[in-house]
Amino acid sequence: MALVTTAEVCDANLQLIVSGELRAVLPVFQIYGRRPFFSGPIVTLKVFEDNVLIREFLEEKGNGRVLVVDGGGSLRCAILGGNPVVQAQNNGWAGIVVNGCVRDVDEINGCDIGVRALHSHPVKASKKGIGERHVPITIAGTRICDGEWLYADTDGILISKTELSV
């Protein structure tokens, strides 16, 4: 989404907003990482206070994808930390959106990747490996499916059924 803001995408695609093909995520996320603007095809994951599957995904080549994690909105622990974010950066992920908390914020903010999360929390997650991959999720009032496109900047996050060109 080179030099095109989410606001401009909305302005240019009003019909897609009306039809539901383009959706704005409620503005509940904090901005982390050195990349405030990012976009890419979505990979979904649903976990609760467990980060094993997140780490497994981020060990794969990202190829410009965005990992969107429904962490159940838990504020009791961090499901994403600095080491997996460094790995995601090195493996070519465009970004990570977490409906939950992160930790190691200074390390994450040093990475050239976009990260969104509800808040930071010092307690680490459990390691049971429980969760669901590639399933429809709902975070911040928005249903998100594997294979859709995410566009994020400092104004917010948009979800589109298809890749957009403006």
Short mmCIF file of N, CA and C in Angstrom, two decimals:
data_model
loop_
_atom_site.label_atom_id
_atom_site.label_comp_id
_atom_site.label_asym_id
_atom_site.label_seq_id
_atom_site.Cartn_x
_atom_site.Cartn_y
_atom_site.Cartn_z
N MET A 1 0.84 -1.18 0.00
CA MET A 1 0.00 0.00 0.00
C MET A 1 0.88 1.23 0.00
N ALA A 2 1.77 1.33 -0.93
CA ALA A 2 2.76 2.39 -0.98
C ALA A 2 2.11 3.76 -1.06
N LEU A 3 2.29 4.57 -0.03
CA LEU A 3 1.87 5.95 0.03
C LEU A 3 0.36 6.17 -0.11
N VAL A 4 -0.44 5.14 0.05
CA VAL A 4 -1.89 5.29 0.04
C VAL A 4 -2.37 4.98 1.45
N THR A 5 -3.06 5.93 2.07
CA THR A 5 -3.50 5.74 3.44
C THR A 5 -4.81 4.97 3.49
N THR A 6 -5.11 4.42 4.68
CA THR A 6 -6.39 3.73 4.84
C THR A 6 -7.55 4.69 4.63
N ALA A 7 -7.37 5.94 5.02
CA ALA A 7 -8.42 6.94 4.79
C ALA A 7 -8.67 7.11 3.29
N GLU A 8 -7.61 7.17 2.50
CA GLU A 8 -7.76 7.31 1.05
C GLU A 8 -8.40 6.07 0.45
N VAL A 9 -8.04 4.89 0.98
CA VAL A 9 -8.66 3.66 0.50
C VAL A 9 -10.16 3.70 0.76
N CYS A 10 -10.56 4.14 1.95
CA CYS A 10 -11.99 4.24 2.28
C CYS A 10 -12.69 5.24 1.36
N ASP A 11 -12.07 6.40 1.16
CA ASP A 11 -12.67 7.44 0.32
C ASP A 11 -12.85 6.95 -1.12
N ALA A 12 -11.90 6.16 -1.61
CA ALA A 12 -11.95 5.70 -3.00
C ALA A 12 -12.82 4.45 -3.18
N ASN A 13 -13.26 3.84 -2.08
CA ASN A 13 -13.98 2.57 -2.18
C ASN A 13 -15.25 2.56 -1.34
N LEU A 14 -16.00 3.63 -1.36
CA LEU A 14 -17.23 3.73 -0.57
C LEU A 14 -18.19 2.58 -0.87
N GLN A 15 -18.30 2.22 -2.13
CA GLN A 15 -19.22 1.13 -2.50
C GLN A 15 -18.81 -0.19 -1.85
N LEU A 16 -17.51 -0.45 -1.73
CA LEU A 16 -17.04 -1.68 -1.08
C LEU A 16 -17.35 -1.66 0.42
N ILE A 17 -17.32 -0.48 1.02
CA ILE A 17 -17.67 -0.36 2.44
C ILE A 17 -19.16 -0.65 2.63
N VAL A 18 -19.98 -0.05 1.78
CA VAL A 18 -21.43 -0.25 1.86
C VAL A 18 -21.78 -1.73 1.68
N SER A 19 -21.11 -2.41 0.75
CA SER A 19 -21.40 -3.82 0.47
C SER A 19 -20.80 -4.78 1.50
N GLY A 20 -19.89 -4.29 2.35
CA GLY A 20 -19.24 -5.15 3.33
C GLY A 20 -17.99 -5.84 2.82
N GLU A 21 -17.63 -5.56 1.57
CA GLU A 21 -16.41 -6.16 1.01
C GLU A 21 -15.15 -5.55 1.65
N LEU A 22 -15.27 -4.32 2.14
CA LEU A 22 -14.18 -3.61 2.82
C LEU A 22 -14.70 -3.20 4.19
N ARG A 23 -13.97 -3.63 5.26
CA ARG A 23 -14.41 -3.38 6.62
C ARG A 23 -13.32 -2.72 7.43
N ALA A 24 -13.71 -1.76 8.27
CA ALA A 24 -12.77 -1.11 9.18
C ALA A 24 -12.86 -1.80 10.54
N VAL A 25 -11.71 -2.16 11.09
CA VAL A 25 -11.63 -2.78 12.41
C VAL A 25 -11.79 -1.67 13.45
N LEU A 26 -12.54 -1.94 14.51
CA LEU A 26 -12.69 -0.93 15.56
C LEU A 26 -11.33 -0.49 16.07
N PRO A 27 -11.17 0.79 16.41
CA PRO A 27 -9.84 1.32 16.78
C PRO A 27 -9.46 1.02 18.23
N VAL A 28 -9.05 -0.22 18.48
CA VAL A 28 -8.69 -0.64 19.84
C VAL A 28 -7.22 -1.04 19.97
N PHE A 29 -6.48 -1.02 18.86
CA PHE A 29 -5.11 -1.55 18.85
C PHE A 29 -4.04 -0.47 19.03
N GLN A 30 -3.00 -0.83 19.76
CA GLN A 30 -1.80 0.00 19.92
C GLN A 30 -0.85 -0.34 18.76
N ILE A 31 -0.02 0.61 18.40
CA ILE A 31 0.93 0.44 17.30
C ILE A 31 2.31 0.12 17.86
N TYR A 32 2.89 -0.97 17.36
CA TYR A 32 4.25 -1.38 17.76
C TYR A 32 5.05 -1.69 16.50
N GLY A 33 6.35 -1.78 16.65
CA GLY A 33 7.23 -2.07 15.52
C GLY A 33 7.58 -0.81 14.76
N ARG A 34 8.60 -0.94 13.89
CA ARG A 34 9.09 0.22 13.13
C ARG A 34 8.32 0.44 11.83
N ARG A 35 7.37 -0.43 11.53
CA ARG A 35 6.63 -0.29 10.28
C ARG A 35 5.18 0.08 10.58
N PRO A 36 4.87 1.39 10.63
CA PRO A 36 3.50 1.79 10.96
C PRO A 36 2.50 1.50 9.83
N PHE A 37 2.99 1.32 8.60
CA PHE A 37 2.15 1.01 7.45
C PHE A 37 2.51 -0.39 6.97
N PHE A 38 1.53 -1.27 6.85
CA PHE A 38 1.79 -2.59 6.28
C PHE A 38 0.51 -3.16 5.70
N SER A 39 0.67 -4.12 4.80
CA SER A 39 -0.48 -4.77 4.18
C SER A 39 -0.04 -6.13 3.68
N GLY A 40 -1.04 -6.98 3.44
CA GLY A 40 -0.74 -8.29 2.89
C GLY A 40 -1.90 -9.24 3.07
N PRO A 41 -1.78 -10.42 2.45
CA PRO A 41 -2.80 -11.45 2.62
C PRO A 41 -2.78 -11.98 4.05
N ILE A 42 -3.95 -12.30 4.54
CA ILE A 42 -4.13 -12.68 5.95
C ILE A 42 -4.03 -14.18 6.16
N VAL A 43 -3.36 -14.54 7.26
CA VAL A 43 -3.38 -15.90 7.80
C VAL A 43 -3.98 -15.77 9.19
N THR A 44 -5.02 -16.57 9.49
CA THR A 44 -5.70 -16.45 10.78
C THR A 44 -5.31 -17.58 11.74
N LEU A 45 -5.41 -17.22 13.02
CA LEU A 45 -5.10 -18.16 14.09
C LEU A 45 -5.94 -17.78 15.30
N LYS A 46 -6.47 -18.80 15.99
CA LYS A 46 -7.27 -18.55 17.19
C LYS A 46 -6.62 -19.33 18.34
N VAL A 47 -6.22 -18.58 19.38
CA VAL A 47 -5.59 -19.18 20.56
C VAL A 47 -6.12 -18.46 21.80
N PHE A 48 -5.80 -19.01 22.98
CA PHE A 48 -6.14 -18.29 24.20
C PHE A 48 -5.02 -18.49 25.21
N GLU A 49 -4.32 -17.41 25.50
CA GLU A 49 -3.24 -17.37 26.49
C GLU A 49 -2.19 -18.46 26.25
N ASP A 50 -1.92 -18.73 24.98
CA ASP A 50 -0.99 -19.77 24.55
C ASP A 50 -0.30 -19.27 23.29
N ASN A 51 1.03 -19.39 23.22
CA ASN A 51 1.72 -18.83 22.06
C ASN A 51 2.45 -19.85 21.19
N VAL A 52 2.28 -21.14 21.43
CA VAL A 52 3.00 -22.15 20.66
C VAL A 52 2.69 -22.07 19.17
N LEU A 53 1.42 -21.99 18.82
CA LEU A 53 1.05 -21.95 17.40
C LEU A 53 1.48 -20.65 16.74
N ILE A 54 1.50 -19.56 17.49
CA ILE A 54 1.99 -18.29 16.94
C ILE A 54 3.46 -18.44 16.55
N ARG A 55 4.24 -19.00 17.46
CA ARG A 55 5.67 -19.21 17.17
C ARG A 55 5.85 -20.11 15.94
N GLU A 56 5.05 -21.17 15.85
CA GLU A 56 5.16 -22.09 14.71
C GLU A 56 4.88 -21.38 13.39
N PHE A 57 3.84 -20.55 13.35
CA PHE A 57 3.53 -19.80 12.13
C PHE A 57 4.69 -18.89 11.76
N LEU A 58 5.22 -18.16 12.73
CA LEU A 58 6.25 -17.16 12.45
C LEU A 58 7.60 -17.78 12.10
N GLU A 59 7.77 -19.08 12.34
CA GLU A 59 8.97 -19.79 11.90
C GLU A 59 8.93 -20.07 10.41
N GLU A 60 7.72 -20.02 9.82
CA GLU A 60 7.56 -20.22 8.38
C GLU A 60 7.95 -18.95 7.62
N LYS A 61 8.20 -19.10 6.33
CA LYS A 61 8.42 -17.93 5.48
C LYS A 61 7.11 -17.15 5.38
N GLY A 62 7.20 -15.85 5.61
CA GLY A 62 6.00 -15.02 5.61
C GLY A 62 5.52 -14.62 4.24
N ASN A 63 6.47 -14.40 3.31
CA ASN A 63 6.13 -13.99 1.95
C ASN A 63 5.18 -12.80 1.91
N GLY A 64 5.39 -11.83 2.83
CA GLY A 64 4.58 -10.62 2.83
C GLY A 64 3.19 -10.78 3.43
N ARG A 65 2.95 -11.92 4.09
CA ARG A 65 1.63 -12.13 4.70
C ARG A 65 1.52 -11.43 6.05
N VAL A 66 0.28 -11.34 6.55
CA VAL A 66 -0.01 -10.76 7.86
C VAL A 66 -0.68 -11.83 8.71
N LEU A 67 -0.10 -12.12 9.87
CA LEU A 67 -0.69 -13.06 10.80
C LEU A 67 -1.67 -12.30 11.68
N VAL A 68 -2.94 -12.72 11.68
CA VAL A 68 -3.97 -12.11 12.50
C VAL A 68 -4.39 -13.14 13.54
N VAL A 69 -4.16 -12.82 14.81
CA VAL A 69 -4.38 -13.76 15.90
C VAL A 69 -5.52 -13.29 16.79
N ASP A 70 -6.53 -14.14 16.91
CA ASP A 70 -7.58 -13.89 17.89
C ASP A 70 -7.13 -14.54 19.19
N GLY A 71 -6.63 -13.72 20.10
CA GLY A 71 -6.21 -14.19 21.41
C GLY A 71 -7.30 -14.06 22.45
N GLY A 72 -8.54 -13.95 21.99
CA GLY A 72 -9.67 -13.84 22.91
C GLY A 72 -9.74 -12.52 23.65
N GLY A 73 -8.89 -11.56 23.26
CA GLY A 73 -8.89 -10.26 23.93
C GLY A 73 -8.31 -10.32 25.34
N SER A 74 -7.61 -11.39 25.67
CA SER A 74 -7.07 -11.55 27.03
C SER A 74 -6.05 -10.47 27.35
N LEU A 75 -6.21 -9.90 28.53
CA LEU A 75 -5.25 -8.92 29.04
C LEU A 75 -4.48 -9.50 30.23
N ARG A 76 -4.51 -10.83 30.40
CA ARG A 76 -3.88 -11.47 31.56
C ARG A 76 -2.45 -11.93 31.31
N CYS A 77 -2.03 -11.98 30.04
CA CYS A 77 -0.66 -12.36 29.71
C CYS A 77 -0.37 -11.94 28.27
N ALA A 78 0.90 -12.00 27.90
CA ALA A 78 1.32 -11.65 26.54
C ALA A 78 1.45 -12.92 25.72
N ILE A 79 0.81 -12.93 24.55
CA ILE A 79 0.93 -14.09 23.67
C ILE A 79 1.95 -13.88 22.56
N LEU A 80 2.56 -12.71 22.51
CA LEU A 80 3.59 -12.42 21.52
C LEU A 80 4.70 -11.64 22.18
N GLY A 81 5.95 -12.09 21.96
CA GLY A 81 7.10 -11.41 22.54
C GLY A 81 8.13 -11.06 21.49
N GLY A 82 9.25 -10.53 21.95
CA GLY A 82 10.28 -10.03 21.06
C GLY A 82 10.90 -11.07 20.15
N ASN A 83 11.23 -12.25 20.69
CA ASN A 83 11.89 -13.26 19.86
C ASN A 83 11.07 -13.70 18.65
N PRO A 84 9.79 -14.02 18.81
CA PRO A 84 9.00 -14.38 17.63
C PRO A 84 8.84 -13.22 16.64
N VAL A 85 8.81 -11.99 17.14
CA VAL A 85 8.68 -10.84 16.23
C VAL A 85 9.97 -10.68 15.42
N VAL A 86 11.12 -10.86 16.05
CA VAL A 86 12.40 -10.82 15.31
C VAL A 86 12.40 -11.91 14.24
N GLN A 87 11.93 -13.09 14.61
CA GLN A 87 11.86 -14.19 13.65
C GLN A 87 10.91 -13.86 12.49
N ALA A 88 9.77 -13.25 12.81
CA ALA A 88 8.82 -12.86 11.77
C ALA A 88 9.44 -11.85 10.81
N GLN A 89 10.15 -10.87 11.38
CA GLN A 89 10.84 -9.87 10.56
C GLN A 89 11.82 -10.57 9.63
N ASN A 90 12.61 -11.48 10.17
CA ASN A 90 13.63 -12.16 9.37
C ASN A 90 13.05 -13.12 8.34
N ASN A 91 11.83 -13.60 8.59
CA ASN A 91 11.18 -14.55 7.67
C ASN A 91 10.25 -13.88 6.67
N GLY A 92 10.22 -12.54 6.65
CA GLY A 92 9.48 -11.84 5.61
C GLY A 92 7.99 -11.67 5.84
N TRP A 93 7.56 -11.68 7.10
CA TRP A 93 6.16 -11.35 7.39
C TRP A 93 5.99 -9.84 7.31
N ALA A 94 4.86 -9.37 6.77
CA ALA A 94 4.60 -7.93 6.69
C ALA A 94 4.15 -7.38 8.02
N GLY A 95 3.38 -8.18 8.77
CA GLY A 95 2.86 -7.68 10.04
C GLY A 95 2.18 -8.76 10.84
N ILE A 96 1.84 -8.38 12.09
CA ILE A 96 1.14 -9.26 13.02
C ILE A 96 0.11 -8.41 13.75
N VAL A 97 -1.12 -8.89 13.80
CA VAL A 97 -2.18 -8.23 14.57
C VAL A 97 -2.63 -9.22 15.63
N VAL A 98 -2.60 -8.79 16.89
CA VAL A 98 -2.91 -9.67 18.01
C VAL A 98 -4.06 -9.10 18.83
N ASN A 99 -5.14 -9.85 18.92
CA ASN A 99 -6.25 -9.49 19.80
C ASN A 99 -5.90 -10.04 21.19
N GLY A 100 -4.92 -9.38 21.78
CA GLY A 100 -4.33 -9.78 23.05
C GLY A 100 -3.14 -8.88 23.32
N CYS A 101 -2.24 -9.35 24.17
CA CYS A 101 -1.10 -8.52 24.59
C CYS A 101 0.24 -9.00 24.04
N VAL A 102 1.19 -8.07 24.01
CA VAL A 102 2.58 -8.34 23.65
C VAL A 102 3.46 -8.02 24.84
N ARG A 103 4.70 -8.47 24.79
CA ARG A 103 5.70 -8.06 25.77
C ARG A 103 7.01 -7.85 25.04
N ASP A 104 8.04 -7.42 25.75
CA ASP A 104 9.33 -7.08 25.12
C ASP A 104 9.13 -5.94 24.12
N VAL A 105 8.40 -4.93 24.55
CA VAL A 105 8.00 -3.84 23.65
C VAL A 105 9.20 -3.13 23.03
N ASP A 106 10.25 -2.89 23.79
CA ASP A 106 11.42 -2.20 23.22
C ASP A 106 12.03 -3.03 22.09
N GLU A 107 12.09 -4.34 22.28
CA GLU A 107 12.63 -5.22 21.23
C GLU A 107 11.71 -5.21 20.01
N ILE A 108 10.41 -5.29 20.22
CA ILE A 108 9.45 -5.26 19.11
C ILE A 108 9.56 -3.93 18.37
N ASN A 109 9.66 -2.83 19.10
CA ASN A 109 9.74 -1.51 18.47
C ASN A 109 11.03 -1.32 17.68
N GLY A 110 12.02 -2.16 17.89
CA GLY A 110 13.25 -2.11 17.11
C GLY A 110 13.18 -2.92 15.82
N CYS A 111 12.11 -3.66 15.63
CA CYS A 111 11.98 -4.53 14.46
C CYS A 111 11.30 -3.83 13.29
N ASP A 112 11.76 -4.15 12.08
CA ASP A 112 11.18 -3.60 10.87
C ASP A 112 9.99 -4.46 10.44
N ILE A 113 8.93 -4.36 11.20
CA ILE A 113 7.70 -5.09 10.95
C ILE A 113 6.58 -4.31 11.63
N GLY A 114 5.37 -4.48 11.13
CA GLY A 114 4.22 -3.85 11.77
C GLY A 114 3.58 -4.79 12.76
N VAL A 115 3.29 -4.30 13.96
CA VAL A 115 2.63 -5.10 14.99
C VAL A 115 1.52 -4.25 15.61
N ARG A 116 0.36 -4.87 15.78
CA ARG A 116 -0.76 -4.25 16.49
C ARG A 116 -1.18 -5.20 17.60
N ALA A 117 -1.46 -4.66 18.76
CA ALA A 117 -1.94 -5.46 19.89
C ALA A 117 -2.75 -4.56 20.79
N LEU A 118 -3.53 -5.18 21.68
CA LEU A 118 -4.37 -4.40 22.59
C LEU A 118 -3.52 -3.61 23.59
N HIS A 119 -2.54 -4.27 24.20
CA HIS A 119 -1.67 -3.64 25.20
C HIS A 119 -0.41 -4.48 25.37
N SER A 120 0.43 -4.04 26.28
CA SER A 120 1.60 -4.84 26.66
C SER A 120 1.34 -5.42 28.05
N HIS A 121 2.02 -6.53 28.33
CA HIS A 121 1.86 -7.22 29.62
C HIS A 121 3.15 -8.01 29.87
N PRO A 122 3.71 -7.97 31.09
CA PRO A 122 4.99 -8.64 31.33
C PRO A 122 4.91 -10.16 31.50
N VAL A 123 3.74 -10.71 31.78
CA VAL A 123 3.62 -12.15 32.03
C VAL A 123 3.56 -12.91 30.70
N LYS A 124 4.34 -14.00 30.59
CA LYS A 124 4.35 -14.77 29.35
C LYS A 124 3.18 -15.76 29.31
N ALA A 125 2.84 -16.18 28.10
CA ALA A 125 1.74 -17.10 27.87
C ALA A 125 2.14 -18.53 28.19
N SER A 126 1.15 -19.39 28.26
CA SER A 126 1.40 -20.82 28.45
C SER A 126 1.88 -21.44 27.14
N LYS A 127 2.33 -22.66 27.21
CA LYS A 127 2.86 -23.35 26.03
C LYS A 127 2.23 -24.74 25.92
N LYS A 128 0.93 -24.75 25.58
CA LYS A 128 0.21 -26.01 25.44
C LYS A 128 0.01 -26.40 23.98
N GLY A 129 0.11 -25.44 23.08
CA GLY A 129 -0.06 -25.74 21.65
C GLY A 129 -1.51 -25.91 21.25
N ILE A 130 -2.41 -25.30 21.99
CA ILE A 130 -3.84 -25.42 21.71
C ILE A 130 -4.32 -24.21 20.91
N GLY A 131 -5.06 -24.48 19.85
CA GLY A 131 -5.62 -23.40 19.05
C GLY A 131 -6.11 -23.91 17.71
N GLU A 132 -6.62 -23.00 16.88
CA GLU A 132 -7.15 -23.35 15.57
C GLU A 132 -6.48 -22.49 14.51
N ARG A 133 -6.04 -23.12 13.44
CA ARG A 133 -5.38 -22.43 12.32
C ARG A 133 -6.35 -22.25 11.16
N HIS A 134 -6.18 -21.14 10.44
CA HIS A 134 -6.91 -20.89 9.19
C HIS A 134 -8.43 -20.94 9.38
N VAL A 135 -8.92 -20.41 10.48
CA VAL A 135 -10.36 -20.39 10.75
C VAL A 135 -10.86 -18.95 10.73
N PRO A 136 -12.14 -18.72 10.40
CA PRO A 136 -12.69 -17.38 10.52
C PRO A 136 -12.65 -16.93 11.98
N ILE A 137 -12.28 -15.68 12.19
CA ILE A 137 -12.20 -15.12 13.54
C ILE A 137 -12.95 -13.78 13.55
N THR A 138 -13.32 -13.34 14.73
CA THR A 138 -13.92 -12.02 14.87
C THR A 138 -13.14 -11.27 15.93
N ILE A 139 -12.53 -10.16 15.52
CA ILE A 139 -11.80 -9.32 16.48
C ILE A 139 -12.23 -7.87 16.26
N ALA A 140 -12.35 -7.16 17.36
CA ALA A 140 -12.71 -5.74 17.34
C ALA A 140 -13.91 -5.49 16.43
N GLY A 141 -14.92 -6.34 16.54
CA GLY A 141 -16.15 -6.16 15.80
C GLY A 141 -16.12 -6.52 14.34
N THR A 142 -15.04 -7.15 13.89
CA THR A 142 -14.89 -7.45 12.47
C THR A 142 -14.58 -8.93 12.25
N ARG A 143 -15.35 -9.56 11.37
CA ARG A 143 -15.08 -10.94 10.98
C ARG A 143 -13.94 -10.92 9.97
N ILE A 144 -12.96 -11.80 10.20
CA ILE A 144 -11.77 -11.86 9.35
C ILE A 144 -11.53 -13.31 8.95
N CYS A 145 -11.32 -13.52 7.65
CA CYS A 145 -11.11 -14.87 7.13
C CYS A 145 -9.72 -15.01 6.52
N ASP A 146 -9.21 -16.21 6.63
CA ASP A 146 -7.94 -16.57 6.01
C ASP A 146 -8.00 -16.23 4.52
N GLY A 147 -6.96 -15.60 3.99
CA GLY A 147 -6.90 -15.27 2.57
C GLY A 147 -7.41 -13.89 2.22
N GLU A 148 -8.10 -13.21 3.15
CA GLU A 148 -8.50 -11.83 2.89
C GLU A 148 -7.25 -10.95 2.98
N TRP A 149 -7.40 -9.65 2.74
CA TRP A 149 -6.28 -8.71 2.76
C TRP A 149 -6.42 -7.72 3.90
N LEU A 150 -5.32 -7.42 4.54
CA LEU A 150 -5.28 -6.43 5.62
C LEU A 150 -4.44 -5.25 5.18
N TYR A 151 -4.94 -4.05 5.49
CA TYR A 151 -4.22 -2.80 5.23
C TYR A 151 -4.20 -2.03 6.54
N ALA A 152 -3.01 -1.69 7.04
CA ALA A 152 -2.89 -0.99 8.32
C ALA A 152 -1.99 0.23 8.18
N ASP A 153 -2.38 1.29 8.86
CA ASP A 153 -1.53 2.47 9.00
C ASP A 153 -1.87 3.14 10.32
N THR A 154 -1.41 4.35 10.51
CA THR A 154 -1.62 5.03 11.79
C THR A 154 -3.07 5.47 11.98
N ASP A 155 -3.89 5.43 10.94
CA ASP A 155 -5.31 5.75 11.06
C ASP A 155 -6.15 4.53 11.45
N GLY A 156 -5.67 3.34 11.15
CA GLY A 156 -6.45 2.17 11.50
C GLY A 156 -6.13 0.95 10.66
N ILE A 157 -7.04 -0.02 10.73
CA ILE A 157 -6.88 -1.30 10.05
C ILE A 157 -8.11 -1.56 9.20
N LEU A 158 -7.89 -1.93 7.94
CA LEU A 158 -8.96 -2.30 7.02
C LEU A 158 -8.80 -3.76 6.62
N ILE A 159 -9.93 -4.43 6.43
CA ILE A 159 -9.96 -5.80 5.96
C ILE A 159 -10.74 -5.80 4.64
N SER A 160 -10.16 -6.41 3.61
CA SER A 160 -10.80 -6.48 2.31
C SER A 160 -10.88 -7.93 1.84
N LYS A 161 -11.98 -8.26 1.19
CA LYS A 161 -12.12 -9.63 0.66
C LYS A 161 -11.10 -9.90 -0.44
N THR A 162 -10.63 -8.84 -1.11
CA THR A 162 -9.66 -9.00 -2.20
C THR A 162 -8.56 -7.96 -2.08
N GLU A 163 -7.48 -8.17 -2.79
CA GLU A 163 -6.41 -7.17 -2.83
C GLU A 163 -6.95 -5.93 -3.54
N LEU A 164 -6.67 -4.78 -2.98
CA LEU A 164 -7.16 -3.52 -3.52
C LEU A 164 -6.09 -2.81 -4.31
N SER A 165 -6.50 -2.08 -5.34
CA SER A 165 -5.59 -1.18 -6.04
C SER A 165 -6.28 0.17 -6.11
N VAL A 166 -5.57 1.20 -5.69
CA VAL A 166 -6.15 2.56 -5.65
C VAL A 166 -5.38 3.44 -6.61
#
